[in-house]
Amino acid sequence: MAVTTPDDPALAPGSAPVPSVEEPPATQPVAWRHRHLLDVDVLTTAEIDLVMRTTDAMAEVLARPIPKVPALRGTAVTILFYEASTRTRVSFEVAAKNLSADVVNITASASSVTKGESLVDTVRTIEALGADVLVMRHERSGSPYLAASVFGGSVLNGGDGWHAHPTQALLDLYTLRSRFGGSLAGRKVVIVGDILHSRVARSNIWTLTAAGAELWLCGPSTLLRGFEAWAARGAGGRSFTVTSDLGAALDGADVVMALRIQKERMAGGLLPSLREYAARYGITRERLAAASPDVVIMHPGPMNEGVEIAADVAIDPRSVITDQVTNGVAVRMALLYLLAGARERRP
Ligand code: CP
């Protein structure tokens, strides 16, 4: 894999991009040391900050008339999704193409997976076909770790089962930092919904607490199982609150993130009905009156409007749901770029 140096010095491989050449960072630059990105729990706060600063540089690229740099010219990126996706899959493809990578898309349902090929054999085949970077989504938690154990290049997790969605957590963090002038310290962030089945919530616990947010997780007790024990242990020593009391959670909230009620994962009868959920936990304008007047409304998508979030709340002027989608491209460009730089430095 050849990672070429684009004209922009802020995008030189292996360097820590800076917001502006006139304004170097106050702290020592941090080198990216990860070959894969499988979850955010391995990232230090300095590394998360590096992702954020690199994303700023990518956002500058995206603001150009032609939003393309040659940073990943000669790099082959394969996108392998075993589960449906619009935002993650498309934004990874756009991100890789903006960096001039060669991109191949594989949908498992149209591949030899349908003939019984295993994940390991599929990954080995993709590597034999020349892939340097594998972006994957899988319905089974831990699948990207198995892929990383046999793949010679870098693996980027686009979501695995209930376990992790690292790029979503990083784009959520980027979106919030942009809204709050770069710092979430002391901001009350409430995630409401199907926490139990949510890889978005699990990854956001790490990044939002690392950013200093006062994090609350809220939902029916059946959809919070296990999280009280996690909260008692803390995430990397950082605390968060778990509650079924939506009124207490929304009181004075700076951010409310609604999570999808995952109908496909509700076979176990964890809710009486979707109507009951909407009546007790759906995010409506009336309920948001208890939050800060400037509350930031988020949803990772896809949404069930009228269930976890009212249709008018989703398009409220305080909603940043489309910003989340847009920022996904810059964040994924940053991560592809950082992983490529780390691969270049490997002996
Ligand atoms: N947020 C998210 O992962 O959306 P997709 O399933 O459309 O990728």
mmCIF file of C-alpha atoms and ligand atoms in Angstrom:
data_model
loop_
_atom_site.group_PDB
_atom_site.id
_atom_site.type_symbol
_atom_site.label_atom_id
_atom_site.label_comp_id
_atom_site.label_asym_id
_atom_site.label_seq_id
_atom_site.Cartn_x
_atom_site.Cartn_y
_atom_site.Cartn_z
ATOM 1 C CA MET A 1 0.000 0.000 0.000
ATOM 2 C CA ALA A 2 1.371 3.405 -0.916
ATOM 3 C CA VAL A 3 0.152 6.360 1.081
ATOM 4 C CA THR A 4 0.999 9.427 -0.918
ATOM 5 C CA THR A 5 1.557 12.843 0.562
ATOM 6 C CA PRO A 6 -0.972 15.370 -0.679
ATOM 7 C CA ASP A 7 -0.123 19.022 -1.191
ATOM 8 C CA ASP A 8 -1.740 19.992 2.078
ATOM 9 C CA PRO A 9 0.909 19.595 4.831
ATOM 10 C CA ALA A 10 -1.879 18.977 7.330
ATOM 11 C CA LEU A 11 -2.541 15.694 5.529
ATOM 12 C CA ALA A 12 0.977 14.274 5.407
ATOM 13 C CA PRO A 13 0.867 10.600 6.433
ATOM 14 C CA GLY A 14 1.981 9.894 9.964
ATOM 15 C CA SER A 15 1.856 13.500 11.027
ATOM 16 C CA ALA A 16 -0.689 14.836 13.485
ATOM 17 C CA PRO A 17 -2.775 17.267 11.430
ATOM 18 C CA VAL A 18 -3.226 20.668 13.026
ATOM 19 C CA PRO A 19 -6.190 23.033 12.714
ATOM 20 C CA SER A 20 -4.141 25.749 11.046
ATOM 21 C CA VAL A 21 -0.487 26.241 10.137
ATOM 22 C CA GLU A 22 -0.459 29.560 11.988
ATOM 23 C CA GLU A 23 -1.843 27.978 15.127
ATOM 24 C CA PRO A 24 0.088 24.857 16.202
ATOM 25 C CA PRO A 25 -1.455 22.701 18.946
ATOM 26 C CA ALA A 26 -0.565 23.625 22.530
ATOM 27 C CA THR A 27 0.201 19.995 23.413
ATOM 28 C CA GLN A 28 2.778 17.605 21.939
ATOM 29 C CA PRO A 29 1.487 15.908 18.763
ATOM 30 C CA VAL A 30 0.210 12.392 19.400
ATOM 31 C CA ALA A 31 1.167 9.612 16.990
ATOM 32 C CA TRP A 32 -1.571 7.182 15.945
ATOM 33 C CA ARG A 33 -0.526 3.687 17.067
ATOM 34 C CA HIS A 34 -3.534 1.546 16.113
ATOM 35 C CA ARG A 35 -3.475 -0.818 13.161
ATOM 36 C CA HIS A 36 -7.214 -1.534 13.513
ATOM 37 C CA LEU A 37 -10.153 0.375 14.952
ATOM 38 C CA LEU A 38 -12.513 -2.184 16.461
ATOM 39 C CA ASP A 39 -13.895 -0.081 19.325
ATOM 40 C CA VAL A 40 -13.257 3.235 21.022
ATOM 41 C CA ASP A 41 -12.430 1.707 24.426
ATOM 42 C CA VAL A 42 -8.768 1.438 23.393
ATOM 43 C CA LEU A 43 -8.436 5.148 22.580
ATOM 44 C CA THR A 44 -6.843 7.555 25.028
ATOM 45 C CA THR A 45 -8.317 11.031 25.364
ATOM 46 C CA ALA A 46 -5.297 12.353 23.438
ATOM 47 C CA GLU A 47 -6.000 9.889 20.611
ATOM 48 C CA ILE A 48 -9.681 10.875 20.536
ATOM 49 C CA ASP A 49 -8.525 14.480 20.331
ATOM 50 C CA LEU A 50 -6.234 13.537 17.425
ATOM 51 C CA VAL A 51 -9.216 12.007 15.598
ATOM 52 C CA MET A 52 -11.176 15.212 16.211
ATOM 53 C CA ARG A 53 -8.363 17.435 14.890
ATOM 54 C CA THR A 54 -7.830 15.188 11.877
ATOM 55 C CA THR A 55 -11.576 15.369 11.238
ATOM 56 C CA ASP A 56 -11.316 19.181 11.275
ATOM 57 C CA ALA A 57 -8.668 18.894 8.538
ATOM 58 C CA MET A 58 -10.918 16.547 6.553
ATOM 59 C CA ALA A 59 -13.872 18.913 6.960
ATOM 60 C CA GLU A 60 -11.677 21.598 5.379
ATOM 61 C CA VAL A 61 -11.032 19.238 2.447
ATOM 62 C CA LEU A 62 -14.776 18.622 2.126
ATOM 63 C CA ALA A 63 -15.412 22.383 1.969
ATOM 64 C CA ARG A 64 -13.233 22.718 -1.148
ATOM 65 C CA PRO A 65 -14.840 22.936 -4.624
ATOM 66 C CA ILE A 66 -13.316 19.536 -5.413
ATOM 67 C CA PRO A 67 -13.306 17.620 -2.103
ATOM 68 C CA LYS A 68 -10.605 15.137 -3.013
ATOM 69 C CA VAL A 69 -6.981 14.585 -1.935
ATOM 70 C CA PRO A 70 -4.539 11.862 -3.033
ATOM 71 C CA ALA A 71 -3.710 10.735 0.531
ATOM 72 C CA LEU A 72 -4.733 7.086 -0.017
ATOM 73 C CA ARG A 73 -3.816 6.743 -3.693
ATOM 74 C CA GLY A 74 -2.843 3.123 -4.300
ATOM 75 C CA THR A 75 -4.669 1.907 -1.174
ATOM 76 C CA ALA A 76 -7.356 -0.732 -1.686
ATOM 77 C CA VAL A 77 -10.338 -0.409 0.657
ATOM 78 C CA THR A 78 -12.906 -3.223 0.746
ATOM 79 C CA ILE A 79 -16.280 -2.574 2.372
ATOM 80 C CA LEU A 80 -17.895 -5.833 3.537
ATOM 81 C CA PHE A 81 -21.335 -5.522 5.133
ATOM 82 C CA TYR A 82 -23.275 -8.530 6.421
ATOM 83 C CA GLU A 83 -26.040 -6.290 7.757
ATOM 84 C CA ALA A 84 -28.118 -3.527 6.201
ATOM 85 C CA SER A 85 -26.752 0.014 6.309
ATOM 86 C CA THR A 86 -27.229 3.316 4.525
ATOM 87 C CA ARG A 87 -25.224 5.928 6.471
ATOM 88 C CA THR A 88 -22.184 3.933 7.501
ATOM 89 C CA ARG A 89 -21.678 2.050 4.264
ATOM 90 C CA VAL A 90 -22.194 5.030 1.954
ATOM 91 C CA SER A 91 -20.145 7.447 4.060
ATOM 92 C CA PHE A 92 -17.227 5.011 4.218
ATOM 93 C CA GLU A 93 -17.364 4.689 0.437
ATOM 94 C CA VAL A 94 -17.511 8.461 -0.068
ATOM 95 C CA ALA A 95 -14.727 8.958 2.495
ATOM 96 C CA ALA A 96 -12.405 6.429 0.855
ATOM 97 C CA LYS A 97 -13.055 7.866 -2.618
ATOM 98 C CA ASN A 98 -12.408 11.422 -1.345
ATOM 99 C CA LEU A 99 -8.986 10.168 -0.245
ATOM 100 C CA SER A 100 -8.420 8.606 -3.717
ATOM 101 C CA ALA A 101 -8.464 5.012 -2.458
ATOM 102 C CA ASP A 102 -9.596 2.178 -4.718
ATOM 103 C CA VAL A 103 -12.900 0.997 -3.267
ATOM 104 C CA VAL A 104 -14.640 -2.369 -3.573
ATOM 105 C CA ASN A 105 -18.093 -2.951 -2.061
ATOM 106 C CA ILE A 106 -19.224 -6.438 -1.085
ATOM 107 C CA THR A 107 -22.737 -7.147 0.123
ATOM 108 C CA ALA A 108 -22.760 -10.480 1.924
ATOM 109 C CA SER A 109 -26.149 -11.425 0.497
ATOM 110 C CA ALA A 110 -24.702 -11.250 -3.028
ATOM 111 C CA SER A 111 -21.410 -13.003 -2.227
ATOM 112 C CA SER A 112 -20.190 -16.559 -1.675
ATOM 113 C CA VAL A 113 -21.260 -16.130 1.971
ATOM 114 C CA THR A 114 -24.682 -17.337 0.736
ATOM 115 C CA LYS A 115 -22.977 -20.593 -0.306
ATOM 116 C CA GLY A 116 -21.697 -21.138 3.215
ATOM 117 C CA GLU A 117 -18.287 -19.455 3.048
ATOM 118 C CA SER A 118 -17.040 -18.613 6.534
ATOM 119 C CA LEU A 119 -16.024 -15.147 7.689
ATOM 120 C CA VAL A 120 -12.391 -16.274 7.946
ATOM 121 C CA ASP A 121 -12.374 -17.658 4.396
ATOM 122 C CA THR A 122 -14.102 -14.525 3.116
ATOM 123 C CA VAL A 123 -11.503 -12.272 4.772
ATOM 124 C CA ARG A 124 -8.605 -14.378 3.444
ATOM 125 C CA THR A 125 -10.145 -14.187 -0.041
ATOM 126 C CA ILE A 126 -10.506 -10.412 0.190
ATOM 127 C CA GLU A 127 -6.862 -10.123 1.246
ATOM 128 C CA ALA A 128 -5.781 -12.376 -1.641
ATOM 129 C CA LEU A 129 -7.632 -9.998 -3.952
ATOM 130 C CA GLY A 130 -5.441 -7.134 -2.744
ATOM 131 C CA ALA A 131 -7.325 -5.361 0.049
ATOM 132 C CA ASP A 132 -5.263 -3.156 2.371
ATOM 133 C CA VAL A 133 -8.143 -1.939 4.545
ATOM 134 C CA LEU A 134 -11.288 -3.888 5.415
ATOM 135 C CA VAL A 135 -14.343 -1.984 6.619
ATOM 136 C CA MET A 136 -16.898 -4.423 7.956
ATOM 137 C CA ARG A 137 -20.289 -4.660 9.623
ATOM 138 C CA HIS A 138 -21.568 -7.932 11.045
ATOM 139 C CA GLU A 139 -24.597 -8.939 13.075
ATOM 140 C CA ARG A 140 -22.426 -11.017 15.438
ATOM 141 C CA SER A 141 -20.576 -9.191 18.213
ATOM 142 C CA GLY A 142 -16.829 -9.754 18.010
ATOM 143 C CA SER A 143 -16.720 -10.579 14.283
ATOM 144 C CA PRO A 144 -14.298 -7.719 13.447
ATOM 145 C CA TYR A 145 -11.882 -9.083 16.077
ATOM 146 C CA LEU A 146 -11.946 -12.469 14.336
ATOM 147 C CA ALA A 147 -11.410 -10.753 10.972
ATOM 148 C CA ALA A 148 -8.503 -8.715 12.371
ATOM 149 C CA SER A 149 -6.850 -11.901 13.639
ATOM 150 C CA VAL A 150 -6.494 -13.275 10.090
ATOM 151 C CA PHE A 151 -6.288 -10.134 7.941
ATOM 152 C CA GLY A 152 -2.868 -8.705 7.073
ATOM 153 C CA GLY A 153 -4.150 -5.146 6.686
ATOM 154 C CA SER A 154 -6.274 -2.859 8.845
ATOM 155 C CA VAL A 155 -9.827 -3.594 9.968
ATOM 156 C CA LEU A 156 -12.332 -0.830 10.686
ATOM 157 C CA ASN A 157 -15.471 -1.845 12.548
ATOM 158 C CA GLY A 158 -18.640 -0.438 10.980
ATOM 159 C CA GLY A 159 -20.782 -1.996 13.722
ATOM 160 C CA ASP A 160 -20.833 -5.495 15.254
ATOM 161 C CA GLY A 161 -23.942 -6.915 16.870
ATOM 162 C CA TRP A 162 -24.774 -5.155 20.124
ATOM 163 C CA HIS A 163 -21.112 -4.595 20.868
ATOM 164 C CA ALA A 164 -19.577 -1.507 19.258
ATOM 165 C CA HIS A 165 -20.024 1.197 16.632
ATOM 166 C CA PRO A 166 -16.816 3.195 17.011
ATOM 167 C CA THR A 167 -17.202 5.491 14.012
ATOM 168 C CA GLN A 168 -20.742 6.445 15.085
ATOM 169 C CA ALA A 169 -19.497 7.370 18.564
ATOM 170 C CA LEU A 170 -16.703 9.476 17.093
ATOM 171 C CA LEU A 171 -19.001 11.289 14.674
ATOM 172 C CA ASP A 172 -21.463 11.918 17.519
ATOM 173 C CA LEU A 173 -18.633 13.365 19.585
ATOM 174 C CA TYR A 174 -17.432 15.504 16.685
ATOM 175 C CA THR A 175 -20.972 16.817 16.111
ATOM 176 C CA LEU A 176 -21.364 17.736 19.784
ATOM 177 C CA ARG A 177 -17.938 19.320 20.096
ATOM 178 C CA SER A 178 -18.757 21.464 17.065
ATOM 179 C CA ARG A 179 -22.000 22.527 18.771
ATOM 180 C CA PHE A 180 -20.417 23.278 22.167
ATOM 181 C CA GLY A 181 -17.267 25.120 21.113
ATOM 182 C CA GLY A 182 -14.935 22.130 21.415
ATOM 183 C CA SER A 183 -15.735 20.971 24.968
ATOM 184 C CA LEU A 184 -18.448 18.780 26.481
ATOM 185 C CA ALA A 185 -17.177 19.244 30.044
ATOM 186 C CA GLY A 186 -20.154 19.288 32.412
ATOM 187 C CA ARG A 187 -22.762 19.003 29.649
ATOM 188 C CA LYS A 188 -25.674 16.720 30.498
ATOM 189 C CA VAL A 189 -26.049 14.201 27.664
ATOM 190 C CA VAL A 190 -29.023 11.819 27.816
ATOM 191 C CA ILE A 191 -29.295 8.696 25.649
ATOM 192 C CA VAL A 192 -32.873 7.352 25.625
ATOM 193 C CA GLY A 193 -34.173 4.130 24.159
ATOM 194 C CA ASP A 194 -33.145 0.549 23.529
ATOM 195 C CA ILE A 195 -29.848 0.716 25.385
ATOM 196 C CA LEU A 196 -29.681 -3.074 25.806
ATOM 197 C CA HIS A 197 -29.347 -3.830 22.092
ATOM 198 C CA SER A 198 -27.407 -0.685 21.202
ATOM 199 C CA ARG A 199 -23.821 -0.780 19.994
ATOM 200 C CA VAL A 200 -24.123 3.013 19.606
ATOM 201 C CA ALA A 201 -24.798 3.431 23.337
ATOM 202 C CA ARG A 202 -21.974 1.066 24.291
ATOM 203 C CA SER A 203 -19.396 2.982 22.233
ATOM 204 C CA ASN A 204 -20.773 6.383 23.218
ATOM 205 C CA ILE A 205 -20.327 5.541 26.904
ATOM 206 C CA TRP A 206 -16.544 5.560 26.353
ATOM 207 C CA THR A 207 -16.215 8.654 24.185
ATOM 208 C CA LEU A 208 -18.761 10.880 25.934
ATOM 209 C CA THR A 209 -17.433 10.191 29.435
ATOM 210 C CA ALA A 210 -13.859 10.646 28.157
ATOM 211 C CA ALA A 211 -14.960 14.061 26.854
ATOM 212 C CA GLY A 212 -16.188 15.028 30.335
ATOM 213 C CA ALA A 213 -19.924 14.863 29.654
ATOM 214 C CA GLU A 214 -22.378 14.061 32.435
ATOM 215 C CA LEU A 215 -23.857 10.982 30.752
ATOM 216 C CA TRP A 216 -27.296 9.541 31.507
ATOM 217 C CA LEU A 217 -28.733 6.342 29.986
ATOM 218 C CA CYS A 218 -32.512 6.057 30.126
ATOM 219 C CA GLY A 219 -35.133 3.526 29.074
ATOM 220 C CA PRO A 220 -37.470 0.844 30.388
ATOM 221 C CA SER A 221 -35.678 -1.326 32.953
ATOM 222 C CA THR A 222 -35.889 -4.352 30.597
ATOM 223 C CA LEU A 223 -33.780 -2.406 28.079
ATOM 224 C CA LEU A 224 -31.145 -1.368 30.641
ATOM 225 C CA ARG A 225 -30.210 -4.835 31.915
ATOM 226 C CA GLY A 226 -26.538 -5.056 32.853
ATOM 227 C CA PHE A 227 -25.902 -1.335 32.531
ATOM 228 C CA GLU A 228 -26.406 -0.596 36.241
ATOM 229 C CA ALA A 229 -23.560 -3.028 36.955
ATOM 230 C CA TRP A 230 -21.417 -1.327 34.298
ATOM 231 C CA ALA A 231 -22.232 2.092 35.779
ATOM 232 C CA ALA A 232 -21.204 0.824 39.235
ATOM 233 C CA ARG A 233 -17.833 -0.243 37.797
ATOM 234 C CA GLY A 234 -17.488 2.914 35.703
ATOM 235 C CA ALA A 235 -16.082 3.216 32.184
ATOM 236 C CA GLY A 236 -12.325 3.594 32.473
ATOM 237 C CA GLY A 237 -12.941 4.940 35.989
ATOM 238 C CA ARG A 238 -15.486 7.475 34.716
ATOM 239 C CA SER A 239 -19.057 7.475 36.025
ATOM 240 C CA PHE A 240 -22.417 7.627 34.288
ATOM 241 C CA THR A 241 -26.042 7.383 35.443
ATOM 242 C CA VAL A 242 -28.592 4.703 34.505
ATOM 243 C CA THR A 243 -32.289 5.347 35.111
ATOM 244 C CA SER A 244 -35.805 4.474 33.972
ATOM 245 C CA ASP A 245 -37.036 7.897 35.113
ATOM 246 C CA LEU A 246 -37.310 9.900 31.899
ATOM 247 C CA GLY A 247 -38.365 13.075 33.734
ATOM 248 C CA ALA A 248 -35.202 13.047 35.857
ATOM 249 C CA ALA A 249 -33.060 12.289 32.820
ATOM 250 C CA LEU A 250 -34.482 15.098 30.681
ATOM 251 C CA ASP A 251 -34.411 17.704 33.461
ATOM 252 C CA GLY A 252 -31.938 20.371 32.301
ATOM 253 C CA ALA A 253 -30.448 18.122 29.596
ATOM 254 C CA ASP A 254 -28.088 19.804 27.122
ATOM 255 C CA VAL A 255 -28.296 16.906 24.666
ATOM 256 C CA VAL A 256 -30.949 14.233 24.079
ATOM 257 C CA MET A 257 -30.070 11.329 21.813
ATOM 258 C CA ALA A 258 -32.961 9.020 20.959
ATOM 259 C CA LEU A 259 -32.089 5.451 19.990
ATOM 260 C CA ARG A 260 -34.051 3.269 17.627
ATOM 261 C CA ILE A 261 -36.331 0.682 19.132
ATOM 262 C CA GLN A 262 -34.897 -2.307 17.323
ATOM 263 C CA LYS A 263 -38.003 -4.175 16.255
ATOM 264 C CA GLU A 264 -35.932 -7.026 14.832
ATOM 265 C CA ARG A 265 -34.381 -7.599 18.273
ATOM 266 C CA MET A 266 -37.606 -7.451 20.253
ATOM 267 C CA ALA A 267 -38.664 -11.074 19.807
ATOM 268 C CA GLY A 268 -37.982 -11.697 23.517
ATOM 269 C CA GLY A 269 -40.997 -9.611 24.533
ATOM 270 C CA LEU A 270 -39.024 -6.940 26.392
ATOM 271 C CA LEU A 271 -41.710 -4.312 25.771
ATOM 272 C CA PRO A 272 -45.490 -4.577 26.064
ATOM 273 C CA SER A 273 -45.839 -2.796 22.703
ATOM 274 C CA LEU A 274 -44.296 -0.043 20.588
ATOM 275 C CA ARG A 275 -47.304 2.137 21.378
ATOM 276 C CA GLU A 276 -46.629 1.702 25.098
ATOM 277 C CA TYR A 277 -42.963 2.583 24.560
ATOM 278 C CA ALA A 278 -43.876 5.707 22.576
ATOM 279 C CA ALA A 279 -46.330 6.796 25.265
ATOM 280 C CA ARG A 280 -43.794 6.427 28.097
ATOM 281 C CA TYR A 281 -40.408 7.172 26.473
ATOM 282 C CA GLY A 282 -40.972 8.750 23.064
ATOM 283 C CA ILE A 283 -39.150 12.091 22.705
ATOM 284 C CA THR A 284 -41.776 14.758 22.032
ATOM 285 C CA ARG A 285 -41.662 18.568 22.080
ATOM 286 C CA GLU A 286 -43.713 18.509 25.280
ATOM 287 C CA ARG A 287 -41.196 16.293 27.044
ATOM 288 C CA LEU A 288 -38.261 18.351 25.749
ATOM 289 C CA ALA A 289 -39.678 21.380 27.603
ATOM 290 C CA ALA A 290 -37.925 19.974 30.695
ATOM 291 C CA ALA A 291 -34.544 20.090 28.927
ATOM 292 C CA SER A 292 -32.358 23.120 28.273
ATOM 293 C CA PRO A 293 -34.104 25.555 25.865
ATOM 294 C CA ASP A 294 -31.149 25.036 23.489
ATOM 295 C CA VAL A 295 -31.146 21.253 23.834
ATOM 296 C CA VAL A 296 -29.341 19.458 21.018
ATOM 297 C CA ILE A 297 -31.458 16.641 19.556
ATOM 298 C CA MET A 298 -29.652 13.625 18.109
ATOM 299 C CA HIS A 299 -30.458 10.230 16.617
ATOM 300 C CA PRO A 300 -27.926 7.896 14.975
ATOM 301 C CA GLY A 301 -30.563 6.660 12.519
ATOM 302 C CA PRO A 302 -32.403 4.918 11.098
ATOM 303 C CA MET A 303 -35.391 6.411 12.951
ATOM 304 C CA ASN A 304 -38.815 5.036 13.778
ATOM 305 C CA GLU A 305 -40.662 8.341 13.733
ATOM 306 C CA GLY A 306 -43.588 8.318 16.117
ATOM 307 C CA VAL A 307 -41.977 5.623 18.289
ATOM 308 C CA GLU A 308 -38.697 6.775 19.900
ATOM 309 C CA ILE A 309 -38.857 10.291 18.410
ATOM 310 C CA ALA A 310 -41.759 12.422 17.200
ATOM 311 C CA ALA A 311 -41.580 13.449 13.543
ATOM 312 C CA ASP A 312 -41.611 17.175 14.414
ATOM 313 C CA VAL A 313 -38.758 16.724 16.922
ATOM 314 C CA ALA A 314 -36.583 15.046 14.281
ATOM 315 C CA ILE A 315 -36.776 18.181 12.096
ATOM 316 C CA ASP A 316 -36.832 20.707 14.952
ATOM 317 C CA PRO A 317 -34.276 23.553 14.436
ATOM 318 C CA ARG A 318 -32.399 22.126 17.457
ATOM 319 C CA SER A 319 -31.962 18.761 15.736
ATOM 320 C CA VAL A 320 -28.476 17.886 14.442
ATOM 321 C CA ILE A 321 -29.504 14.542 12.941
ATOM 322 C CA THR A 322 -28.481 15.489 9.409
ATOM 323 C CA ASP A 323 -25.228 17.034 10.740
ATOM 324 C CA GLN A 324 -24.442 13.632 12.267
ATOM 325 C CA VAL A 325 -24.791 12.024 8.837
ATOM 326 C CA THR A 326 -22.690 14.713 7.115
ATOM 327 C CA ASN A 327 -19.958 14.584 9.768
ATOM 328 C CA GLY A 328 -19.751 10.819 9.272
ATOM 329 C CA VAL A 329 -17.847 11.370 6.028
ATOM 330 C CA ALA A 330 -15.159 13.617 7.577
ATOM 331 C CA VAL A 331 -14.729 11.343 10.623
ATOM 332 C CA ARG A 332 -14.361 8.252 8.428
ATOM 333 C CA MET A 333 -11.886 10.062 6.168
ATOM 334 C CA ALA A 334 -9.875 10.896 9.293
ATOM 335 C CA LEU A 335 -9.864 7.296 10.510
ATOM 336 C CA LEU A 336 -8.946 5.809 7.123
ATOM 337 C CA TYR A 337 -6.131 8.336 6.902
ATOM 338 C CA LEU A 338 -4.819 7.682 10.419
ATOM 339 C CA LEU A 339 -4.907 3.891 9.978
ATOM 340 C CA ALA A 340 -3.082 4.191 6.653
ATOM 341 C CA GLY A 341 -0.400 6.327 8.282
ATOM 342 C CA ALA A 342 0.052 3.781 11.089
ATOM 343 C CA ARG A 343 0.413 0.994 8.507
ATOM 344 C CA GLU A 344 3.084 3.014 6.673
ATOM 345 C CA ARG A 345 5.164 3.333 9.854
ATOM 346 C CA ARG A 346 5.035 -0.407 10.666
ATOM 347 C CA PRO A 347 8.437 -2.142 10.181
HETATM 348 N N1 CP B 1 -26.225 4.883 12.284
HETATM 349 C C1 CP B 1 -26.042 3.856 11.461
HETATM 350 O O1 CP B 1 -25.218 2.951 11.706
HETATM 351 O O2 CP B 1 -26.844 3.861 10.352
HETATM 352 P P1 CP B 1 -26.797 2.781 9.195
HETATM 353 O O3 CP B 1 -27.316 1.483 9.764
HETATM 354 O O4 CP B 1 -27.683 3.349 8.099
HETATM 355 O O5 CP B 1 -25.374 2.624 8.759
#
